[in-house]
Coordinates of C-alpha atoms and ligand atoms in Angstrom, one line a residue:
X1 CA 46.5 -19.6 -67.6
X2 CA 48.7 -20.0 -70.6
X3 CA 47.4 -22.5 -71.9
X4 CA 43.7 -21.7 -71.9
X5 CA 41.8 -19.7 -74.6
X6 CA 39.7 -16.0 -73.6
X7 CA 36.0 -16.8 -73.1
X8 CA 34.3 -13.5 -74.1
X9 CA 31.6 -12.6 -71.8
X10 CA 28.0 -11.0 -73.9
X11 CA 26.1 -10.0 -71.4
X12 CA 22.0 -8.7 -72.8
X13 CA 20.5 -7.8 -69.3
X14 CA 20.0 -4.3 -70.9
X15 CA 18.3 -6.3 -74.2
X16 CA 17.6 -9.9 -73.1
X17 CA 16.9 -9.2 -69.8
X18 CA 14.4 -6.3 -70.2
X19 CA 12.4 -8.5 -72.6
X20 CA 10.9 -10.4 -69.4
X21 CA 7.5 -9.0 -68.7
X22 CA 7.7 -6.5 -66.1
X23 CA 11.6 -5.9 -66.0
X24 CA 11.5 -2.3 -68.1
X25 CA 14.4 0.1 -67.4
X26 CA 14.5 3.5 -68.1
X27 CA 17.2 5.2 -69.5
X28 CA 19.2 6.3 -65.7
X29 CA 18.4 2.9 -64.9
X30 CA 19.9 1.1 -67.9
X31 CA 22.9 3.1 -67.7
X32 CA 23.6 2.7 -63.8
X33 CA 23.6 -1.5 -64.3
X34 CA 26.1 -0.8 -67.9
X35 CA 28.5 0.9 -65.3
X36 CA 28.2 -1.9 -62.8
X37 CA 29.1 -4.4 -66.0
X38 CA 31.5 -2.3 -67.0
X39 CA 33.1 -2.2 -63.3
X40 CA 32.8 -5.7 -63.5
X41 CA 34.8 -5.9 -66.8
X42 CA 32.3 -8.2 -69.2
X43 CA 33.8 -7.9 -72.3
X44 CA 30.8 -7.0 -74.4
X45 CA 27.2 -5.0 -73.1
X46 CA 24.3 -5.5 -75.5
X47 CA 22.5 -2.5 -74.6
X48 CA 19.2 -2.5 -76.5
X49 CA 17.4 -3.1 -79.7
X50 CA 17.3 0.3 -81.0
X51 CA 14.6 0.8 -83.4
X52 CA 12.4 -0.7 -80.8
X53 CA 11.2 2.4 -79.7
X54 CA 12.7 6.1 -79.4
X55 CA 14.0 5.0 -75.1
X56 CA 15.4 2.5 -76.6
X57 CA 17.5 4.0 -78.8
X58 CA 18.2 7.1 -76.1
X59 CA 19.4 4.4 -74.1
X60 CA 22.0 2.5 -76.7
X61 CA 23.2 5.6 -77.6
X62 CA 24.0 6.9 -74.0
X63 CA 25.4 3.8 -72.9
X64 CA 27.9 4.0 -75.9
X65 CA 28.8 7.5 -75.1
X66 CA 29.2 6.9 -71.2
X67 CA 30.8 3.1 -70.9
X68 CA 34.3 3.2 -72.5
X69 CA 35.8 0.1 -71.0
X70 CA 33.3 -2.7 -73.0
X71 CA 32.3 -3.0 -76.6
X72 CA 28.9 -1.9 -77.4
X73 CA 26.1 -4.2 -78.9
X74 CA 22.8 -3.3 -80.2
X75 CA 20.5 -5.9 -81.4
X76 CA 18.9 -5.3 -85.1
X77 CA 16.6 -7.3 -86.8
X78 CA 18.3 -8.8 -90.6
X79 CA 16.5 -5.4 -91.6
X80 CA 18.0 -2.2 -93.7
X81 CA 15.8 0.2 -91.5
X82 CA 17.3 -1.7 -88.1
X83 CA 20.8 -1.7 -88.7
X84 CA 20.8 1.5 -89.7
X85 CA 19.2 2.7 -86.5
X86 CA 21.4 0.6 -84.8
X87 CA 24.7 1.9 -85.7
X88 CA 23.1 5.3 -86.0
X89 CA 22.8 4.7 -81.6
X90 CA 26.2 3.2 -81.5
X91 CA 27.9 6.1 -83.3
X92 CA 29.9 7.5 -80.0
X93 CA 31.1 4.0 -79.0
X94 CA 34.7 3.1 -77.9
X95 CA 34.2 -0.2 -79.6
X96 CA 30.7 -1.6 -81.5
X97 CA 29.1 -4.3 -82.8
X98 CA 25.6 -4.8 -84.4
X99 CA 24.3 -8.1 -83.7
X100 CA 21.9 -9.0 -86.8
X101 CA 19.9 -12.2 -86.5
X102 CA 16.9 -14.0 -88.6
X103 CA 15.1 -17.2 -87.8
X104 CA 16.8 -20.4 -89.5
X105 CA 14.4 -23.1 -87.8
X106 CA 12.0 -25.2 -90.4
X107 CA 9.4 -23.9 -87.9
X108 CA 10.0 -20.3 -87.6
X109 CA 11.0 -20.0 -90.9
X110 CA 7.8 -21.4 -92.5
X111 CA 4.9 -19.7 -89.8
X112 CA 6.8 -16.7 -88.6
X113 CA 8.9 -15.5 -91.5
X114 CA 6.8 -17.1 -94.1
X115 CA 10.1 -17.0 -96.1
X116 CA 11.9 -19.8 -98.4
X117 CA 15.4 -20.9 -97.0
X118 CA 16.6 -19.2 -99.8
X119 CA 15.8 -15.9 -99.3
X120 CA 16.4 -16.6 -95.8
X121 CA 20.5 -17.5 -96.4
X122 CA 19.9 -14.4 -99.3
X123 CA 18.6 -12.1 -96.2
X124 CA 21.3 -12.8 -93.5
X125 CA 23.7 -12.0 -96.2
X126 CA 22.8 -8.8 -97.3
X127 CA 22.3 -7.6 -93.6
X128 CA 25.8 -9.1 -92.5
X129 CA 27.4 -6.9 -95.5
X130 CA 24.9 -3.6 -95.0
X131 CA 25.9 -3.9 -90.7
X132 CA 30.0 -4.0 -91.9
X133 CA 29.9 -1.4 -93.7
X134 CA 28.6 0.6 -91.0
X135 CA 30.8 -0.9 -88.2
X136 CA 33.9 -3.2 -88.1
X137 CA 32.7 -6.0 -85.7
X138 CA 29.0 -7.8 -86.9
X139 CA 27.5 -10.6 -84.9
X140 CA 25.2 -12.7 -86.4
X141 CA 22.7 -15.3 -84.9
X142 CA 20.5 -17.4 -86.1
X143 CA 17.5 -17.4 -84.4
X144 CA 16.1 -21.1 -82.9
X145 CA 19.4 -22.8 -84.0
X146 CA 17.9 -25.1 -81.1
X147 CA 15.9 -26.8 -83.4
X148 CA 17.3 -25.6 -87.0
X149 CA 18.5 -28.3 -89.3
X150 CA 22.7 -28.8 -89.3
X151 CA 22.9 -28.7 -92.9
X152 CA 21.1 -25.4 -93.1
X153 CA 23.0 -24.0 -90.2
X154 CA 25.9 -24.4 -92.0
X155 CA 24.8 -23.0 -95.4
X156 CA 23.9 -19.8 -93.6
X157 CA 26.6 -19.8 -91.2
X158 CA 29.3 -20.2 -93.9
X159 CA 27.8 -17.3 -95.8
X160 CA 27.0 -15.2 -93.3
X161 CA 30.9 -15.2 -92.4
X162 CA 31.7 -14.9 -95.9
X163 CA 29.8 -11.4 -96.0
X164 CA 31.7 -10.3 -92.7
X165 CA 30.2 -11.7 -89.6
X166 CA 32.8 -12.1 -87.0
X167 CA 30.6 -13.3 -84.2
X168 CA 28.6 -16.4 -85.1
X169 CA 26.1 -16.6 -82.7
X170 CA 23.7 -20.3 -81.9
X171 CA 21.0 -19.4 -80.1
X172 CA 18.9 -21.7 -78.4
X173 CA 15.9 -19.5 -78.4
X174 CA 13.7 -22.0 -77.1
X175 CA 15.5 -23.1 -74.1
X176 CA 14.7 -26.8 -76.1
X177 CA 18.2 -28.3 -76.4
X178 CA 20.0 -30.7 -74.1
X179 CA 23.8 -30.1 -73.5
X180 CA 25.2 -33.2 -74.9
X181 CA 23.0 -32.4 -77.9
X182 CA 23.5 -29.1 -78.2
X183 CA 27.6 -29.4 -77.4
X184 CA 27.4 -31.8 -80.3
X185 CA 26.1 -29.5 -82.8
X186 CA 28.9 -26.4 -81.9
X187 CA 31.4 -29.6 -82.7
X188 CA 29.6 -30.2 -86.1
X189 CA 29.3 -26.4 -87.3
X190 CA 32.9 -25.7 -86.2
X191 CA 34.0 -29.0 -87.7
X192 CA 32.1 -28.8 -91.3
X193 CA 32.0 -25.2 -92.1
X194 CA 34.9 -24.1 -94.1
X195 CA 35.4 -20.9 -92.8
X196 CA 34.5 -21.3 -89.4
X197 CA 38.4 -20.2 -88.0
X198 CA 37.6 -16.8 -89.4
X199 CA 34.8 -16.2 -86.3
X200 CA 34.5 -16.7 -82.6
X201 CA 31.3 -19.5 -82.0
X202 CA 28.8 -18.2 -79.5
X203 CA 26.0 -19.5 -77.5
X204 CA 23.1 -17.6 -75.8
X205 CA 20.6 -20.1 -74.0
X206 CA 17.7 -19.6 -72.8
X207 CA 16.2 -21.2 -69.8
X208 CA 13.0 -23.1 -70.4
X209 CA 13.9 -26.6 -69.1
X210 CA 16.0 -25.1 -66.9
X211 CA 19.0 -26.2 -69.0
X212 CA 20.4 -22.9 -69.9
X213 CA 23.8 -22.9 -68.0
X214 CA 24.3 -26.5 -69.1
X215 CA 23.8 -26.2 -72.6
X216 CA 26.2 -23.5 -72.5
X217 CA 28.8 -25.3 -70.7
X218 CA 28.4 -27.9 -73.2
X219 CA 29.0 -25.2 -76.0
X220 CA 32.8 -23.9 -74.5
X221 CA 33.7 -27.3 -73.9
X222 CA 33.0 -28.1 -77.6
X223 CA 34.9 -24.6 -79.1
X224 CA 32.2 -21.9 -78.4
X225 CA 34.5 -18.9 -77.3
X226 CA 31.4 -16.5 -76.2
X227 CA 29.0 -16.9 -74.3
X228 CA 25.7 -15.2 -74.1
X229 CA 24.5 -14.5 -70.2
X230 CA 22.3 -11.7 -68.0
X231 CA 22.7 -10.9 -64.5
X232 CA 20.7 -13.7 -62.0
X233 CA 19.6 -15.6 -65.5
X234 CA 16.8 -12.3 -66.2
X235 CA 15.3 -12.8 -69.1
X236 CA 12.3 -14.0 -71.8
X237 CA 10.0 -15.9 -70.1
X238 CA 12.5 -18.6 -67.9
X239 CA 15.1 -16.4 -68.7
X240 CA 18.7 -16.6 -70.2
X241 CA 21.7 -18.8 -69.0
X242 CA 23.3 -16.5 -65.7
X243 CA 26.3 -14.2 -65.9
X244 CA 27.2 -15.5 -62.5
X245 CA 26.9 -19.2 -62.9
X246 CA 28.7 -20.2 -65.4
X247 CA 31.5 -17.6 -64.7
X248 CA 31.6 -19.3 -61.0
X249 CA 31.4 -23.0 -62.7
X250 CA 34.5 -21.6 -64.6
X251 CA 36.6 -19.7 -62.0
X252 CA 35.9 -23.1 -59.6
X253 CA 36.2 -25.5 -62.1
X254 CA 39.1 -24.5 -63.9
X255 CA 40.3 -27.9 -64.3
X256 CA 37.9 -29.0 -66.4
X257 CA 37.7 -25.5 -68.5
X258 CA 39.7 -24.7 -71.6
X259 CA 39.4 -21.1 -71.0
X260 CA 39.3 -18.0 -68.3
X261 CA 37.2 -14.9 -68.1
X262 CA 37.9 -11.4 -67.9
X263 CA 35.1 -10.8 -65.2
X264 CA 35.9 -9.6 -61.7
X265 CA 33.9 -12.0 -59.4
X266 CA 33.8 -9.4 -56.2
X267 CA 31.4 -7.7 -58.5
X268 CA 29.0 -10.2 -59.1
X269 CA 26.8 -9.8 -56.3
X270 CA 27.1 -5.6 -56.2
X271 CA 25.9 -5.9 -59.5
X272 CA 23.1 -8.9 -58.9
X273 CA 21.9 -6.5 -55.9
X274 CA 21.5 -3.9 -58.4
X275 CA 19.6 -5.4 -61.2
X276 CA 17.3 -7.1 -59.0
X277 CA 16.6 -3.5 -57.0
X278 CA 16.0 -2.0 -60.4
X279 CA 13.7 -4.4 -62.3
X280 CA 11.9 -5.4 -59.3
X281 CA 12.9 -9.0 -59.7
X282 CA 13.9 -10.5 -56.3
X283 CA 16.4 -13.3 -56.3
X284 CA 15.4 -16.2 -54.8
X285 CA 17.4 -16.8 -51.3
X286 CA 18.7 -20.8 -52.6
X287 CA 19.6 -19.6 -56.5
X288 CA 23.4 -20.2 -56.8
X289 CA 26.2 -17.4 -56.0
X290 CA 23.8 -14.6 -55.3
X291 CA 21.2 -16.3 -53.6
X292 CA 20.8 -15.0 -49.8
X293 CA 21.5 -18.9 -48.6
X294 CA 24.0 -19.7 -51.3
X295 CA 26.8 -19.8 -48.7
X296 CA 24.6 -19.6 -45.7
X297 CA 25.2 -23.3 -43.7
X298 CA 22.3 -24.6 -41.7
X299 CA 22.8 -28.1 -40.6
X300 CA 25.2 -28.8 -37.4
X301 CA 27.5 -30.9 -39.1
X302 CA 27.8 -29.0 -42.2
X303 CA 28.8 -25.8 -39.5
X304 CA 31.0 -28.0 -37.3
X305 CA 33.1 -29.5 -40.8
X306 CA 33.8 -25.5 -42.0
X307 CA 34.8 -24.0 -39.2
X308 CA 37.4 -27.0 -38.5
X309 CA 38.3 -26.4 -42.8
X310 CA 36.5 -24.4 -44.7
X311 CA 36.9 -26.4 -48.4
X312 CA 35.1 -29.6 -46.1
X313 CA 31.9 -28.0 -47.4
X314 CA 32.9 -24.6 -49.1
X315 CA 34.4 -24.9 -53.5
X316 CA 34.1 -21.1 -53.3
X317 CA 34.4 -18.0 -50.8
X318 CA 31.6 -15.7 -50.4
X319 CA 34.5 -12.8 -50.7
X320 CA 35.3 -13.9 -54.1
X321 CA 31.8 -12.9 -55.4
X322 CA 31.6 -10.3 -53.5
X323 CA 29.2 -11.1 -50.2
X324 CA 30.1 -8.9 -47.1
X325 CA 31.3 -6.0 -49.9
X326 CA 28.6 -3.9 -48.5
X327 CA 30.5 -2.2 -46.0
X328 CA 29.3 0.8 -44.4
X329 CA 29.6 3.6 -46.4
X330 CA 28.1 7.0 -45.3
X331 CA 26.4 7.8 -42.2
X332 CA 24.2 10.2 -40.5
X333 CA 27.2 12.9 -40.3
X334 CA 28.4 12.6 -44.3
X335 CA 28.2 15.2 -46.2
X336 CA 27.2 16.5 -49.6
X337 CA 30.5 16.0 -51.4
X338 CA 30.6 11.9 -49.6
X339 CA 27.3 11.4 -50.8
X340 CA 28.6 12.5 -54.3
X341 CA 31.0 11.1 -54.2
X342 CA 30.2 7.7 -53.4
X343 CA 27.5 7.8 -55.9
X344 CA 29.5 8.8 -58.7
X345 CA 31.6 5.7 -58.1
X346 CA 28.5 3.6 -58.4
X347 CA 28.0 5.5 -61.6
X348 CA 25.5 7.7 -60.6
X349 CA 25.8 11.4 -61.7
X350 CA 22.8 14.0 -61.3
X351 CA 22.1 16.1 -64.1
X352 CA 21.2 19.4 -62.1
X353 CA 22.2 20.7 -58.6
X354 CA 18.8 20.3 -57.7
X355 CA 18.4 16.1 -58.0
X356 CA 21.3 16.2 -56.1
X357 CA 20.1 18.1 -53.5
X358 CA 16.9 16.4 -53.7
X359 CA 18.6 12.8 -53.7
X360 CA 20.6 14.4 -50.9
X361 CA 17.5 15.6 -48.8
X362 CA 16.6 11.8 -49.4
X363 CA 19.6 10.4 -47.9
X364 CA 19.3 12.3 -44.8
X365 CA 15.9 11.3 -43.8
X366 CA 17.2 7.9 -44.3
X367 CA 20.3 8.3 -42.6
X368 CA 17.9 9.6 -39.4
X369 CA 16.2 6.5 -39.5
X370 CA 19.2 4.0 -40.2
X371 CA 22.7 4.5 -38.8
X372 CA 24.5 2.6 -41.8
X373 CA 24.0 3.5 -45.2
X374 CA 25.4 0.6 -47.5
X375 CA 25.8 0.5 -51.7
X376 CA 22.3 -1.2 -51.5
X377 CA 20.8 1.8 -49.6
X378 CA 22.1 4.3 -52.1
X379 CA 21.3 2.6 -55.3
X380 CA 17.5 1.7 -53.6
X381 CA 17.3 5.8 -52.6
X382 CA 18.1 6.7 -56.2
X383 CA 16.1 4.4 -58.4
X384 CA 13.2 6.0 -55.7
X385 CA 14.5 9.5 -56.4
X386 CA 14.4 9.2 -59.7
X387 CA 11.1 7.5 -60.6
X388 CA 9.3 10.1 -58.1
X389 CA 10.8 12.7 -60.6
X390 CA 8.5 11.9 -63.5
X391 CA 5.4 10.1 -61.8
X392 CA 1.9 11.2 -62.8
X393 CA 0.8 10.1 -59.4
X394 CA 2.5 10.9 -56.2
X395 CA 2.4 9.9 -52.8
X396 CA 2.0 12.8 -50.3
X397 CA 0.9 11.3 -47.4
X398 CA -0.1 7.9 -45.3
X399 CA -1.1 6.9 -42.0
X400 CA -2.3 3.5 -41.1
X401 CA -3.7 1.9 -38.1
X402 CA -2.7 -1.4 -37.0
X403 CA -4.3 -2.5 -33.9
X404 CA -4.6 -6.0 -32.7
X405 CA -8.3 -7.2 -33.5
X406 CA -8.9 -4.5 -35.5
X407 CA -9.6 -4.2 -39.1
X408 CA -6.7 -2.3 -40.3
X409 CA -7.1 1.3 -41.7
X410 CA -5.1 3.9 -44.1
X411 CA -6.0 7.0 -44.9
X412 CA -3.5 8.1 -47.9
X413 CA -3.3 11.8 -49.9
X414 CA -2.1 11.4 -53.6
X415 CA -0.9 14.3 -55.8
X416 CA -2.3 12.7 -59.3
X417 CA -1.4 15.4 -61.9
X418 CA -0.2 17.8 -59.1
X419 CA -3.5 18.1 -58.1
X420 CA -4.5 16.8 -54.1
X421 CA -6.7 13.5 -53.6
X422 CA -7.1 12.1 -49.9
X423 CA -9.1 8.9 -49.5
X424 CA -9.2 6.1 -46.6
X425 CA -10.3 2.3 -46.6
X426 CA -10.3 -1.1 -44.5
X427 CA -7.9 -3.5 -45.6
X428 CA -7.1 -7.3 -44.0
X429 CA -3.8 -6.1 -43.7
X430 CA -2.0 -2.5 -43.5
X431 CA -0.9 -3.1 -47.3
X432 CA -4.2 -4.1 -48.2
X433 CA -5.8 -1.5 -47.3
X434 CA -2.8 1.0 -48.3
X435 CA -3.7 -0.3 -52.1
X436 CA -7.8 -0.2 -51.5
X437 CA -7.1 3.5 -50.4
X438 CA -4.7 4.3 -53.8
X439 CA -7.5 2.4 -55.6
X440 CA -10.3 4.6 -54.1
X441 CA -8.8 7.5 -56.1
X442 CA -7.3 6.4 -59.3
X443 CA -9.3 3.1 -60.0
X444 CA -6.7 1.8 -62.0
X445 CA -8.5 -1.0 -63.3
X446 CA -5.2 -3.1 -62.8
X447 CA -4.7 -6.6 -61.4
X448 CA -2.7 -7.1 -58.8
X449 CA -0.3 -10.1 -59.5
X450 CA 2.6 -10.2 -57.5
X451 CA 3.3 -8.6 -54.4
X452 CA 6.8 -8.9 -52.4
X453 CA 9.0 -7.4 -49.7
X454 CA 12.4 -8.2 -49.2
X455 CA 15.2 -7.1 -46.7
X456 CA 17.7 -4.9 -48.4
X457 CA 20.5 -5.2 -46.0
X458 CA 20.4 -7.2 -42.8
X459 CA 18.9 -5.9 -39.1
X460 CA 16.0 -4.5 -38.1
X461 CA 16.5 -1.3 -39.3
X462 CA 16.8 -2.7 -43.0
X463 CA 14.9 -1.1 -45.6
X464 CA 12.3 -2.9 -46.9
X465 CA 12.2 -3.8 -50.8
X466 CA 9.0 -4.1 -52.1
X467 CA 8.1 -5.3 -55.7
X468 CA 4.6 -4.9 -56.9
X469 CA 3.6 -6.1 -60.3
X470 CA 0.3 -5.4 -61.9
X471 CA -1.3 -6.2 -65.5
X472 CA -3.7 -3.7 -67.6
X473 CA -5.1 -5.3 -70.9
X474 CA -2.3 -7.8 -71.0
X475 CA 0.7 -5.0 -70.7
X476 CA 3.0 -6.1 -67.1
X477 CA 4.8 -4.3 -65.5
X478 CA 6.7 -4.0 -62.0
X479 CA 6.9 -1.3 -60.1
X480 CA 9.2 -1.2 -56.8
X481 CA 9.6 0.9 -53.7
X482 CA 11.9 0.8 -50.9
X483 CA 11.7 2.6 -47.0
X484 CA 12.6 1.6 -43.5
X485 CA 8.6 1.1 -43.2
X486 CA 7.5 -1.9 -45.1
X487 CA 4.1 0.2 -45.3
X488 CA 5.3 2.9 -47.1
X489 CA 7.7 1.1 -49.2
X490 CA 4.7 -0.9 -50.4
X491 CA 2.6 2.4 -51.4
X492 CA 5.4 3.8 -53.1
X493 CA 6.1 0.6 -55.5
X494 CA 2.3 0.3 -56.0
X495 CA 2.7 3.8 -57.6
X496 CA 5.7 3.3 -59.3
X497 CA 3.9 0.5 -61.2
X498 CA 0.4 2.8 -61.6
X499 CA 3.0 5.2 -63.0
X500 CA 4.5 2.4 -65.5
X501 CA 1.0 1.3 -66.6
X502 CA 0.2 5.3 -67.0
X503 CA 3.4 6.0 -69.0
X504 CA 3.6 4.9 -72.7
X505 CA 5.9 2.2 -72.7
X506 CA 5.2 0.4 -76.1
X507 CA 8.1 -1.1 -78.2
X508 CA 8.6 -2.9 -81.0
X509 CA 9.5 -6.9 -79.9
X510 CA 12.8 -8.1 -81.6
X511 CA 11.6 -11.5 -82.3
X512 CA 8.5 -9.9 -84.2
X513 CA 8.1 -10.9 -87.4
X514 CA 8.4 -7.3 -88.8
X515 CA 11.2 -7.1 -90.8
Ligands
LIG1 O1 16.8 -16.0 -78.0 C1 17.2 -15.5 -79.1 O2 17.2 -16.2 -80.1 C2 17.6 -14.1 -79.1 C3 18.3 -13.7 -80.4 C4 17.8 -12.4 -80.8 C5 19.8 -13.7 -80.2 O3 17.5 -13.4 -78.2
LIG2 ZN1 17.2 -14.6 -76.3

């Protein structure tokens, strides 16, 4: 490993990630997926974009003060007002970094910004020097480098390191660029810049051709030494290039790599498991490393060849990213202090004695129903205690009928501002007529537009975990639920969406023109 160069590891789930429609995260949320990159050792977290609402800048702040091991990134707009918010959040950090960024595309520049390139290069400048004094490390990007002009890029570039920035950061925010293309520009901007040796060259690459892990490959090959990811590629619109990909293609492919990671791969798919529970975002069972089937062998032949040698159709282990890590960990007969316990390695700690006990209570109905309680069951049990804590509308009771022949029937009770509702209704199916019967009393006015379960853990007994996503006035939103009854699962992520669309979740967009 001598010989090859550290390839720092960005990842924005918390900010990149949240910015695809439906995937918000509250604050308990945000902070149990930094511990899981922190356990997993990326070297830099981009929590948030602070000034984009008051959560969002509860949340920067209180992953700087609880993540020690990773520096700490919020994102700020080449504004006064959003640096300033932005290192005001980062303020009980280990280790910072503000990550300022302004459009430098003809395109963007001209209809978004409505800004000279002038006073664009004039702009990055000032908010480069206003974001070091504040802090010591200052990332700058320039937004749709994708399809900004090279001799532009490296007017701004050079200046922008001039005035302090240590990150340079080539976005392309479009998902437009082709890797052979977009390798050959990093060459170009490391080769003509003056000062580019002063800074480390980043990529972050977004998904829209599907290109995203690519182009970034293309980008460390030609001298970018940071690379921009999320967990299972989350992100705006087709999403960003994937933590877990191009770590893999680097750990696997090491001969054809100039550089290692830091990252510990038994993590990756803890940590997949984890964001995909929380933002409601199933992974699909053939996407690469975390995908259900991504080492799962169907044909004959391709069994036959690995059981005689494994490498005949296996480059990596399922171990090595961390498959069959869900062992069992607490049972029917654990205790209090276990179930602490094992949630306060997972980074969960409860405020009061009380959501412990009621997170406890939890557990033990589950444990009734389901002999083995796995990482996935607990992190499932308290993204459900913790959304029931501040819902408007509550579920308080269900019972369906399922009879063959029959026109399935629920009959459901609601608390809805802690006062009682009951209503029933037919349905085609129990889950149909589960959400008819929630409609009956809070007539959302909601469209339903995606709907899906998926087995936490494998067997029978598996809890079901189901993602419901619903639009109101052109807001999304997911809401998810899990239970050992697919039924009841469903009714409780229909709520937690209701909830969502009941809550105010408004926010400022980064890559709003409102600077
Ligand atoms: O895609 C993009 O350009 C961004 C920047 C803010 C880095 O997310
Ligand atoms: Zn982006």
């Amino acid at each position: 490993m001598s010989d090859k160069e550290r390839l720092v590891i960005f990842d924005t789930t918390l900010r990149d990630g949240e910015q695809s429609p439906g995937a918000t995260m509250n604050q308990e949320e945000k902070l149990r997926i930094a511990k899981a990159l922190e356990r997993m050792r990326v070297d830099v977290i981009e929590a948030g974009f602070a000034i984009a609402s008051p959560g969002d800048f509860a949340s920067v702040k209180a992953v700087a003060e609880a993540v020690k091991d990773c520096r700490i990134c919020s994102l700020a707009r080449a504004a006064d007002a959003d640096i300033d918010r932005a290192a005001e959040a980062l303020k009980g950090a280990n280790a910072a970094r503000i990550h300022t960024f302004i459009a430098t595309s003809p395109i963007h520049m001209k209809h978004k910004l409505r800004m000279e390139p002038e006073s664009v290069v004039e702009r990055a400048v000032a908010a480069v020097k206003r974001a070091r004094n504040l802090v010591d490390d200052v990332e700058f990007s320039c937004e749709d480098a994708g399809r900004s002009e090279l001799d532009f890029l490296c007017r701004i570039i050079e200046a922008a390191i001039d005035a302090g920035a240590r990150t340079i950061n080539i976005p392309d925010t479009v998902g437009y660029a082709l890797p052979h293309q977009f390798g050959e520009t990093i060459t170009q901007l490391i080769a003509r810049i003056p000062n580019s040796d002063k800074a480390v060259f980043s990529v972050h690459c977004h998904n829209d051709l599907g290109l995203a892990v690519a182009n970034s490959e293309a980008a460390v090959l030609a001298g970018a030494r940071q690379v921009e990811c999320t967990i299972n590629g989350l992100g705006e619109r087709a999403g960003n290039a994937s933590l877990e990909e191009l770590v893999m293609a680097i750990a696997t492919r090491h001969d054809a790599f100039p550089v290692y990671t830091n990252i510990k791969t038994e993590e990756i798919v803890p940590c997949s498991r984890l964001v995909s529970t929380i933002t409601g975002f199933p992974v699909q069972p053939n996407k690469a490393i975390v995908g259900a089937n991504a080492f799962a062998h169907e044909a004959g032949i391709h069994q036959d060849g690995v059981l005689k040698h494994r490498e005949t159709y296996e480059i990596m282990r399922a171990e090595q990213v961390g498959w069959n890590a869900n062992r069992m960990v607490l049972g029917k007969h654990s205790g209090r202090a276990a179930f602490a316990d094992r949630l306060d390695s997972l980074g969960v700690q409860f405020e009061t004695k009380e959501a412990l006990n009621n997170a406890f209570a939890r557990f033990k109905e589950l444990a009734d129903k389901k002999h083995e309680i796995f990482d996935e069951d607990l992190q499932a049990l308290v993204s459900d205690t913790y959304r029931a804590s501040d819902m408007r509308v509550k579920l308080v009771d269900l019972s369906v009928s399922s009879v063959m022949g029959e026109t399935p029937e629920a009959e459901i009770s609601l608390s809805v501002d802690d006062k009682e509702h009951s209503a029933k209704a037919k349905g085609s199916g129990p889950v149909d007529a589960t959400f008819k019967a929630i409609e009956e009393i809070v007539n959302s006015g909601t469209n339903l537009l995606l709907y899906s379960v998926n087995a936490i853990t494998s067997g029978t007994d598996s809890q079901g975990e189901v993602t419901v996503r619903l639009e109101k006035g052109g807001s999304v939103v997911n809401g998810s639920g899990a239970d050992t009854d697919i039924v009841i699962a469903s009714a409780k992520a229909y709520l937690d969406a209701l909830n969502l669309i009941l809550s105010d979740y408004s926010k400022a967009h980064p890559q709003s023109d409102g600077v």
